CSV table of C-alpha atoms in Angstrom, one decimal:
chain,number,residue,atom,x,y,z
A,773,UNK,CA,-48.8,61.1,-72.3
A,774,UNK,CA,-46.5,59.8,-69.7
A,775,UNK,CA,-43.8,57.4,-70.9
A,776,UNK,CA,-40.8,55.7,-69.2
A,777,UNK,CA,-38.3,54.3,-71.7
A,778,UNK,CA,-35.6,52.1,-70.4
A,779,UNK,CA,-32.2,51.1,-71.8
A,780,UNK,CA,-32.0,47.8,-73.5
A,781,UNK,CA,-31.2,44.2,-72.5
A,782,UNK,CA,-27.7,43.0,-71.9
A,783,UNK,CA,-25.5,40.0,-70.8
A,784,UNK,CA,-23.1,40.6,-67.9
A,785,UNK,CA,-20.3,38.5,-66.4
A,786,UNK,CA,-20.5,37.5,-62.8
A,787,UNK,CA,-18.9,40.2,-60.6
A,788,UNK,CA,-19.5,43.0,-63.2
A,789,UNK,CA,-21.8,46.0,-62.8
A,790,UNK,CA,-24.8,47.1,-64.8
A,791,UNK,CA,-26.4,50.6,-65.0
A,792,UNK,CA,-29.8,51.0,-66.4
A,793,UNK,CA,-31.4,54.1,-67.5
A,794,UNK,CA,-35.1,55.2,-67.4
A,795,UNK,CA,-35.9,58.4,-69.4
A,796,UNK,CA,-39.1,60.0,-68.4
A,797,UNK,CA,-41.4,62.2,-70.5
A,798,UNK,CA,-44.9,63.7,-70.4
A,799,UNK,CA,-44.8,65.0,-66.9
A,800,UNK,CA,-42.7,67.1,-64.5
A,801,UNK,CA,-39.8,64.6,-63.7
A,802,UNK,CA,-38.8,66.2,-60.4
A,803,UNK,CA,-42.4,66.2,-59.0
A,804,UNK,CA,-42.6,62.4,-58.5
A,805,UNK,CA,-40.6,59.6,-56.9
A,806,UNK,CA,-39.3,56.7,-59.1
A,807,UNK,CA,-39.2,53.2,-58.0
A,808,UNK,CA,-37.0,50.3,-59.3
A,809,UNK,CA,-38.5,46.9,-59.3
A,810,UNK,CA,-37.0,43.5,-60.5
A,811,UNK,CA,-38.6,40.2,-61.5
A,812,UNK,CA,-36.6,37.1,-61.8
A,813,UNK,CA,-37.8,34.6,-64.4
A,814,UNK,CA,-41.0,33.0,-63.1
A,815,UNK,CA,-40.8,34.8,-59.8
A,816,UNK,CA,-42.5,37.6,-58.0
A,817,UNK,CA,-42.1,41.4,-58.2
A,818,UNK,CA,-39.3,42.6,-56.0
A,819,UNK,CA,-39.0,46.2,-54.8
A,820,UNK,CA,-35.4,47.4,-54.9
A,821,UNK,CA,-35.6,51.1,-53.9
A,822,UNK,CA,-36.7,54.6,-54.8
A,823,UNK,CA,-35.5,58.1,-55.5
A,824,UNK,CA,-37.2,61.4,-54.9
A,825,UNK,CA,-36.5,62.9,-58.3
A,826,UNK,CA,-36.6,66.4,-56.9
A,827,UNK,CA,-34.3,66.2,-54.0
A,828,UNK,CA,-32.3,63.1,-55.0
A,829,UNK,CA,-33.1,61.4,-51.7
A,830,UNK,CA,-33.0,57.6,-51.9
A,831,UNK,CA,-34.2,54.6,-50.0
A,832,UNK,CA,-33.2,51.0,-50.7
A,833,UNK,CA,-34.6,47.7,-49.8
A,834,UNK,CA,-32.5,46.0,-47.0
A,835,UNK,CA,-31.7,43.2,-49.4
A,836,UNK,CA,-30.0,45.5,-51.9
A,837,UNK,CA,-28.5,48.0,-49.6
A,838,UNK,CA,-24.9,48.5,-50.4
A,839,UNK,CA,-25.0,46.8,-53.9
A,840,UNK,CA,-27.6,49.0,-55.6
A,841,UNK,CA,-27.2,52.8,-56.4
A,842,UNK,CA,-30.1,54.9,-57.7
A,843,UNK,CA,-29.4,58.3,-59.1
A,844,UNK,CA,-31.0,60.8,-61.4
A,845,UNK,CA,-30.2,63.5,-63.9
A,846,UNK,CA,-32.9,66.2,-63.8
A,847,UNK,CA,-31.6,68.0,-66.9
A,848,UNK,CA,-32.2,64.7,-68.9
A,849,UNK,CA,-35.3,63.7,-66.9
A,850,UNK,CA,-33.6,60.4,-66.4
A,851,UNK,CA,-33.3,58.0,-63.5
A,852,UNK,CA,-30.6,55.3,-63.3
A,853,UNK,CA,-30.2,52.2,-61.3
A,854,UNK,CA,-26.7,50.5,-61.0
A,855,UNK,CA,-26.2,47.0,-59.5
A,856,UNK,CA,-22.7,45.9,-58.6
A,857,UNK,CA,-21.1,42.6,-57.9
A,858,UNK,CA,-23.5,40.8,-60.2
A,859,UNK,CA,-24.3,37.1,-59.7
A,860,UNK,CA,-26.4,34.6,-61.5
A,861,UNK,CA,-29.3,35.3,-59.1
A,862,UNK,CA,-29.5,38.8,-60.4
A,863,UNK,CA,-30.8,37.7,-63.8
A,864,UNK,CA,-34.0,39.4,-64.1
A,865,UNK,CA,-36.2,41.9,-65.8
A,866,UNK,CA,-35.6,45.4,-64.2
A,867,UNK,CA,-38.4,47.9,-64.2
A,868,UNK,CA,-38.6,51.6,-63.4
A,869,UNK,CA,-41.9,52.8,-62.3
A,870,UNK,CA,-43.3,56.2,-61.2
A,871,UNK,CA,-45.0,56.7,-57.9
A,872,UNK,CA,-48.5,57.8,-58.5
A,873,UNK,CA,-48.8,60.8,-56.1
A,874,UNK,CA,-46.6,63.9,-56.7
A,875,UNK,CA,-44.5,65.0,-53.8
A,876,UNK,CA,-42.0,62.3,-53.6
A,877,UNK,CA,-41.9,61.5,-49.9
A,878,UNK,CA,-44.9,59.3,-49.3
A,879,UNK,CA,-45.2,56.1,-51.4
A,880,UNK,CA,-48.6,55.3,-52.9
A,881,UNK,CA,-47.7,52.7,-55.6
A,882,UNK,CA,-46.6,52.7,-59.3
A,883,UNK,CA,-48.9,54.1,-62.0
A,884,UNK,CA,-46.5,54.1,-65.0
A,885,UNK,CA,-43.9,51.4,-65.7
A,886,UNK,CA,-41.1,51.2,-68.2
A,887,UNK,CA,-40.9,48.5,-70.6
A,888,UNK,CA,-38.3,46.5,-68.6
A,889,UNK,CA,-34.6,45.9,-69.1
A,890,UNK,CA,-33.6,42.3,-69.2
A,891,UNK,CA,-30.2,41.6,-67.5
A,892,UNK,CA,-28.7,38.1,-67.9
A,893,UNK,CA,-25.8,37.3,-65.7
A,894,UNK,CA,-23.7,34.4,-67.2
A,895,UNK,CA,-20.1,33.5,-67.6
B,418,UNK,CA,-39.0,43.4,-45.2
B,419,UNK,CA,-40.7,40.2,-45.8
B,420,UNK,CA,-43.1,39.7,-48.7
B,421,UNK,CA,-46.7,40.2,-48.1
B,422,UNK,CA,-48.6,36.8,-48.2
B,423,UNK,CA,-50.9,36.0,-51.1
B,424,UNK,CA,-52.4,32.7,-52.0
B,425,UNK,CA,-50.2,31.2,-55.0
B,426,UNK,CA,-53.4,30.6,-57.1
B,427,UNK,CA,-57.1,31.1,-57.4
B,428,UNK,CA,-59.6,30.1,-60.0
B,429,UNK,CA,-63.1,30.9,-61.1
B,430,UNK,CA,-65.5,30.4,-64.0
B,431,UNK,CA,-66.6,33.3,-66.3
B,432,UNK,CA,-69.2,35.5,-64.6
B,433,UNK,CA,-68.2,34.3,-61.1
B,434,UNK,CA,-66.4,36.3,-58.4
B,435,UNK,CA,-63.0,35.7,-56.9
B,436,UNK,CA,-61.2,37.3,-54.0
B,437,UNK,CA,-57.4,37.5,-53.4
B,438,UNK,CA,-56.1,38.1,-50.1
B,439,UNK,CA,-52.9,40.0,-49.1
B,440,UNK,CA,-51.6,39.5,-45.6
B,441,UNK,CA,-49.0,41.9,-44.0
B,442,UNK,CA,-48.1,43.3,-40.7
B,443,UNK,CA,-48.7,46.3,-38.5
B,444,UNK,CA,-45.7,47.9,-40.2
B,445,UNK,CA,-47.1,47.8,-43.7
B,446,UNK,CA,-50.8,46.8,-44.6
B,447,UNK,CA,-52.1,47.5,-41.1
B,448,UNK,CA,-50.3,50.8,-40.7
B,449,UNK,CA,-50.9,52.6,-44.0
B,450,UNK,CA,-54.0,52.9,-46.4
B,451,UNK,CA,-51.5,52.8,-49.2
B,452,UNK,CA,-52.2,49.4,-50.6
B,453,UNK,CA,-52.3,48.9,-54.3
B,454,UNK,CA,-52.9,46.0,-56.7
B,455,UNK,CA,-51.3,45.2,-60.0
B,456,UNK,CA,-52.4,42.9,-62.8
B,457,UNK,CA,-49.6,41.3,-64.9
B,458,UNK,CA,-50.4,39.1,-67.9
B,459,UNK,CA,-47.5,37.0,-69.1
B,460,UNK,CA,-44.7,38.8,-70.7
B,461,UNK,CA,-45.9,42.2,-69.9
B,462,UNK,CA,-45.2,44.9,-67.4
B,463,UNK,CA,-47.5,45.2,-64.4
B,464,UNK,CA,-50.5,47.5,-64.7
B,465,UNK,CA,-52.0,49.3,-61.6
B,466,UNK,CA,-55.6,48.5,-61.0
B,467,UNK,CA,-56.2,49.6,-57.4
B,468,UNK,CA,-54.5,52.2,-55.3
B,469,UNK,CA,-55.2,53.6,-51.8
B,470,UNK,CA,-56.8,50.3,-50.8
B,471,UNK,CA,-60.0,50.8,-52.9
B,472,UNK,CA,-59.5,53.5,-55.5
B,473,UNK,CA,-59.4,52.6,-59.2
B,474,UNK,CA,-57.3,54.4,-61.8
B,475,UNK,CA,-59.3,55.9,-64.7
B,476,UNK,CA,-60.0,53.1,-67.2
B,477,UNK,CA,-60.1,50.3,-64.8
B,478,UNK,CA,-63.5,48.4,-64.8
B,479,UNK,CA,-65.6,48.7,-61.7
B,480,UNK,CA,-65.5,44.8,-61.6
B,481,UNK,CA,-62.3,45.3,-59.7
B,482,UNK,CA,-62.6,46.4,-56.1
B,483,UNK,CA,-60.4,46.5,-53.0
B,484,UNK,CA,-60.8,46.5,-49.3
B,485,UNK,CA,-58.9,46.2,-46.1
B,486,UNK,CA,-59.3,44.9,-42.6
B,487,UNK,CA,-56.5,45.0,-40.1
B,488,UNK,CA,-53.4,43.6,-41.6
B,489,UNK,CA,-55.2,42.0,-44.6
B,490,UNK,CA,-56.1,43.7,-47.9
B,491,UNK,CA,-58.3,42.0,-50.5
B,492,UNK,CA,-58.9,42.3,-54.2
B,493,UNK,CA,-62.3,41.2,-55.5
B,494,UNK,CA,-62.9,40.6,-59.2
B,495,UNK,CA,-66.5,40.2,-60.1
B,496,UNK,CA,-68.1,39.0,-63.3
B,497,UNK,CA,-65.0,37.1,-64.3
B,498,UNK,CA,-63.8,37.4,-67.8
B,499,UNK,CA,-61.3,35.4,-69.7
B,500,UNK,CA,-59.1,38.5,-70.2
B,501,UNK,CA,-58.8,38.7,-66.4
B,502,UNK,CA,-56.5,35.6,-66.4
B,503,UNK,CA,-53.1,37.0,-65.2
B,504,UNK,CA,-50.8,37.2,-62.2
B,505,UNK,CA,-51.9,39.7,-59.5
B,506,UNK,CA,-49.6,41.5,-57.0
B,507,UNK,CA,-50.5,43.5,-53.9
B,508,UNK,CA,-48.2,46.2,-52.7
B,509,UNK,CA,-48.0,48.4,-49.6
B,510,UNK,CA,-46.1,51.2,-48.3
B,511,UNK,CA,-44.1,50.1,-45.3
B,512,UNK,CA,-42.2,51.6,-42.4
B,513,UNK,CA,-39.0,53.5,-42.9
B,514,UNK,CA,-40.1,54.8,-46.3
B,515,UNK,CA,-39.9,51.4,-47.8
B,516,UNK,CA,-42.2,49.5,-50.2
B,517,UNK,CA,-43.2,45.8,-50.2
B,518,UNK,CA,-44.9,43.5,-52.7
B,519,UNK,CA,-46.8,40.3,-52.2
B,520,UNK,CA,-45.7,37.0,-53.5
B,521,UNK,CA,-48.2,37.1,-56.4
B,522,UNK,CA,-51.3,35.1,-57.2
B,523,UNK,CA,-52.1,33.4,-60.4
B,524,UNK,CA,-55.7,33.7,-61.6
B,525,UNK,CA,-57.1,31.0,-63.8
B,526,UNK,CA,-60.4,31.5,-65.6
B,527,UNK,CA,-61.8,28.1,-66.0
């Protein structure tokens, strides 16, 4: 069965960076795009960007362009999302989520989600 | 990329039907038939319940249905049950290979 397992929670200082991993299993990793979505406490889902796991092509939300980097390691079937220059407003649950249609270039939505990684930014 | 517009809250009694709207623009909802809906009970990850405007993943009850007209998509839940109480989000493919979510709607089953 498809599973996405994310790295754990953490507390970071303002100005630091955080890198979250998302290990995929149960499907051909390189055949699907992977999204990253965040949700601040009590707030809405916010799309951050996606990566074509086969080609490595990425696309970021305008809001996060320049501060977020999404990468993947095909040998480990793992996607990564790094956020730099953290501030208190980045305190959120971060999710990876697989796009539901194979191909990796058209976005159709997210069918499998990781369990979430809670990042708290505090001094 | 502005968030899609959803009503903050809707409510209904068990057995009734409710509809949640999701309004975008000609660059997202109006342009693509790649609108999806997600159900998120408190403290859990979102769950896909509708994709491609009106298709249901395996295992999702047919009480959940989706539609679209112009720049507005809609999710209808018929035969409301207590277990349907959750936050609901729409999402859509957008221009320049982007994705956008709605602001979310809290469904209360009275």
